[in-house]
CSV table of C-alpha atoms in Angstrom, one decimal:
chain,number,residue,atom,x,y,z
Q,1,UNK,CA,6.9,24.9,-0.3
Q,2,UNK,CA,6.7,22.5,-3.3
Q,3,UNK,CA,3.4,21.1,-2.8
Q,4,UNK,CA,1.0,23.0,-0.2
Q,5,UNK,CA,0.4,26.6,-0.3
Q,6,UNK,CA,-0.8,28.9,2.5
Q,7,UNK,CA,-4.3,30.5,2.6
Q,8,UNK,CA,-2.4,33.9,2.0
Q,9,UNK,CA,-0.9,32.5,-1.2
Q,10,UNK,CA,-4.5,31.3,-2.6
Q,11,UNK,CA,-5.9,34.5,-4.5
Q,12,UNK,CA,-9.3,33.6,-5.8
Q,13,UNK,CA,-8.6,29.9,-6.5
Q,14,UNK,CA,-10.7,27.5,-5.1
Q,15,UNK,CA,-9.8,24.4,-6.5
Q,16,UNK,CA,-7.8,23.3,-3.6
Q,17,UNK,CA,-8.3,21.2,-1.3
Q,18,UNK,CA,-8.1,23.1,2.4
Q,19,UNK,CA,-6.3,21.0,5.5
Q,20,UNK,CA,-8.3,22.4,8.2
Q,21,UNK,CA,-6.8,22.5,12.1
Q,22,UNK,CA,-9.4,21.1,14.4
Q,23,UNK,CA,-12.7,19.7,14.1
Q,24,UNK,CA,-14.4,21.6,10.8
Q,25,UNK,CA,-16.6,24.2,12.4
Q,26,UNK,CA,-18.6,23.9,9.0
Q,27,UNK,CA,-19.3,27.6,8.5
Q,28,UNK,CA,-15.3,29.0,8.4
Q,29,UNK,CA,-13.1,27.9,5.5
Q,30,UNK,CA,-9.6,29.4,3.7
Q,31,UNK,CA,-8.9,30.0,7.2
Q,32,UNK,CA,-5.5,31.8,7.8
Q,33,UNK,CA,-3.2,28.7,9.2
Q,34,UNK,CA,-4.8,26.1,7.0
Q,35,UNK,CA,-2.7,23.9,4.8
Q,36,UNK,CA,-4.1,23.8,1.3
Q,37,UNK,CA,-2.9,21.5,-1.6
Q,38,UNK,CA,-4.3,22.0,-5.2
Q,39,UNK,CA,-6.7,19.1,-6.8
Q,40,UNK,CA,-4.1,19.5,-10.0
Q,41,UNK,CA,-1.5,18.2,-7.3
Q,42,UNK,CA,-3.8,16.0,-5.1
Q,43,UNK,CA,-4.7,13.7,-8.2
Q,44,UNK,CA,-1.5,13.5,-9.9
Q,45,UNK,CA,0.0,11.6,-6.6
Q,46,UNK,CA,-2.9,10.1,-5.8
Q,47,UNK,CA,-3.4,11.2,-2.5
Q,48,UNK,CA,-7.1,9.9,-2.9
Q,49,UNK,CA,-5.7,6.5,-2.9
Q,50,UNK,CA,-3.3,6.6,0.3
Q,51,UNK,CA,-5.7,8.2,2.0
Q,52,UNK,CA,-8.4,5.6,1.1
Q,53,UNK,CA,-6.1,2.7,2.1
Q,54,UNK,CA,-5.9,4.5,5.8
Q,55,UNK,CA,-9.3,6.4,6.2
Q,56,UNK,CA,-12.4,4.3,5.4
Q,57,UNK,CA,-15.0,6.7,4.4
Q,58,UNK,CA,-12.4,9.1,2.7
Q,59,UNK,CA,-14.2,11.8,0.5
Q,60,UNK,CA,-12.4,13.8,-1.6
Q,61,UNK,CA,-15.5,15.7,-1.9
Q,62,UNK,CA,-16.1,15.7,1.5
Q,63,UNK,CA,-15.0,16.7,5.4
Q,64,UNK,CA,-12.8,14.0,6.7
Q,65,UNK,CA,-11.3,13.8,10.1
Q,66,UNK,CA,-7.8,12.4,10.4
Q,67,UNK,CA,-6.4,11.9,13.6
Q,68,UNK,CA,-2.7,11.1,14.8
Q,69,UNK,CA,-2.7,7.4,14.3
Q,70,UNK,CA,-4.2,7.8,11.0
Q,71,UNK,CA,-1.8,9.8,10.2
Q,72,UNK,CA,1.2,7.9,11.3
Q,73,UNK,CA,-0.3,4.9,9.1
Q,74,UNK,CA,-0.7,7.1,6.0
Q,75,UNK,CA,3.3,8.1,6.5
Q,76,UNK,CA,4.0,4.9,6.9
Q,77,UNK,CA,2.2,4.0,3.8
Q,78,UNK,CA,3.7,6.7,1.9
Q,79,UNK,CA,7.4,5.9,2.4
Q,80,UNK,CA,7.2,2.4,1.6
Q,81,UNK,CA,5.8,4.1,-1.8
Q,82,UNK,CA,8.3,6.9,-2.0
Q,83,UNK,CA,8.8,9.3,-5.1
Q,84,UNK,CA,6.6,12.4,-5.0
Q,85,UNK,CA,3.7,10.9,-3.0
Q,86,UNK,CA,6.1,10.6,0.2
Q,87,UNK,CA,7.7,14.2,-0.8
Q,88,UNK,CA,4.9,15.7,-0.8
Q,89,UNK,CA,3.1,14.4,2.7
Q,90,UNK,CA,6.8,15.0,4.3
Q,91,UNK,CA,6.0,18.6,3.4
Q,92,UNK,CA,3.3,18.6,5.3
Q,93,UNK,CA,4.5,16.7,8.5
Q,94,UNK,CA,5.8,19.8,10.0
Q,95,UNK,CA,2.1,21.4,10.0
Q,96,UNK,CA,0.2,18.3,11.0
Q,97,UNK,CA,2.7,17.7,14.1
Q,98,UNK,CA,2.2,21.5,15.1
Q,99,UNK,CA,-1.6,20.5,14.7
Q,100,UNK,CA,-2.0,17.7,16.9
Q,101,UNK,CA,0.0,19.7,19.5
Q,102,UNK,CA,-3.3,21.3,20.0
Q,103,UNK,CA,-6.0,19.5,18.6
Q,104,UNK,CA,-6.6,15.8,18.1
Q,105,UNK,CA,-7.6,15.9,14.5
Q,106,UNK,CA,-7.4,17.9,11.5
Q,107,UNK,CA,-9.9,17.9,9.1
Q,108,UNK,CA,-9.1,18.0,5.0
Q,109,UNK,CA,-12.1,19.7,3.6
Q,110,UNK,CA,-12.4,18.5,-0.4
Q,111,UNK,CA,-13.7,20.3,-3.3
């Protein structure tokens, strides 16, 4: 992948920003099927932005929730921008699809 790595590709990094499967349990995190995107990466798209446009009380510091509809609006938003930003949460359409298969959110835990 371009954009998102995979917990087992972290090392001892922590300055990524970890998309969590599920309602955060708030004691586990890196977990082994988490999505994780770097805040190098994560503020050079603005992801912040998009996701603020979509999710009212979006942290970036914080545990946010996102469900389906959420995130069919922030796809939505993102193609009409194109370019990188829409690249990048294309990457990780796959994994959030997979997600909400079994869960009815996913939660992006910031920094």
């Amino acid at each position: 992948m371009k954009y998102f790595i995979y917990e087992n590709q972290r090392g001892n990094a922590t300055y990524y920003h970890e998309w969590y499967k599920g309602h955060f349990d708030g004691v586990s995190f890196w977990k082994s099927d988490s999505l994780l995107i770097s805040e190098d990466i994560h503020g050079m798209l603005g992801l912040e932005e998009i996701f603020s446009m979509v999710i009212p009380n979006y942290d970036p510091l914080g545990e946010i929730e996102v469900s389906e509809n959420q995130w069919i609006m922030i796809m939505k938003k993102a193609s009409e921008t194109g370019g990188q930003l829409y690249e990048c949460l294309k990457e990780a359409d796959n994994w959030v699809t997979e997600t909400f298969k079994e869960h009815n959110v996913f939660t992006m835990i910031g920094m």
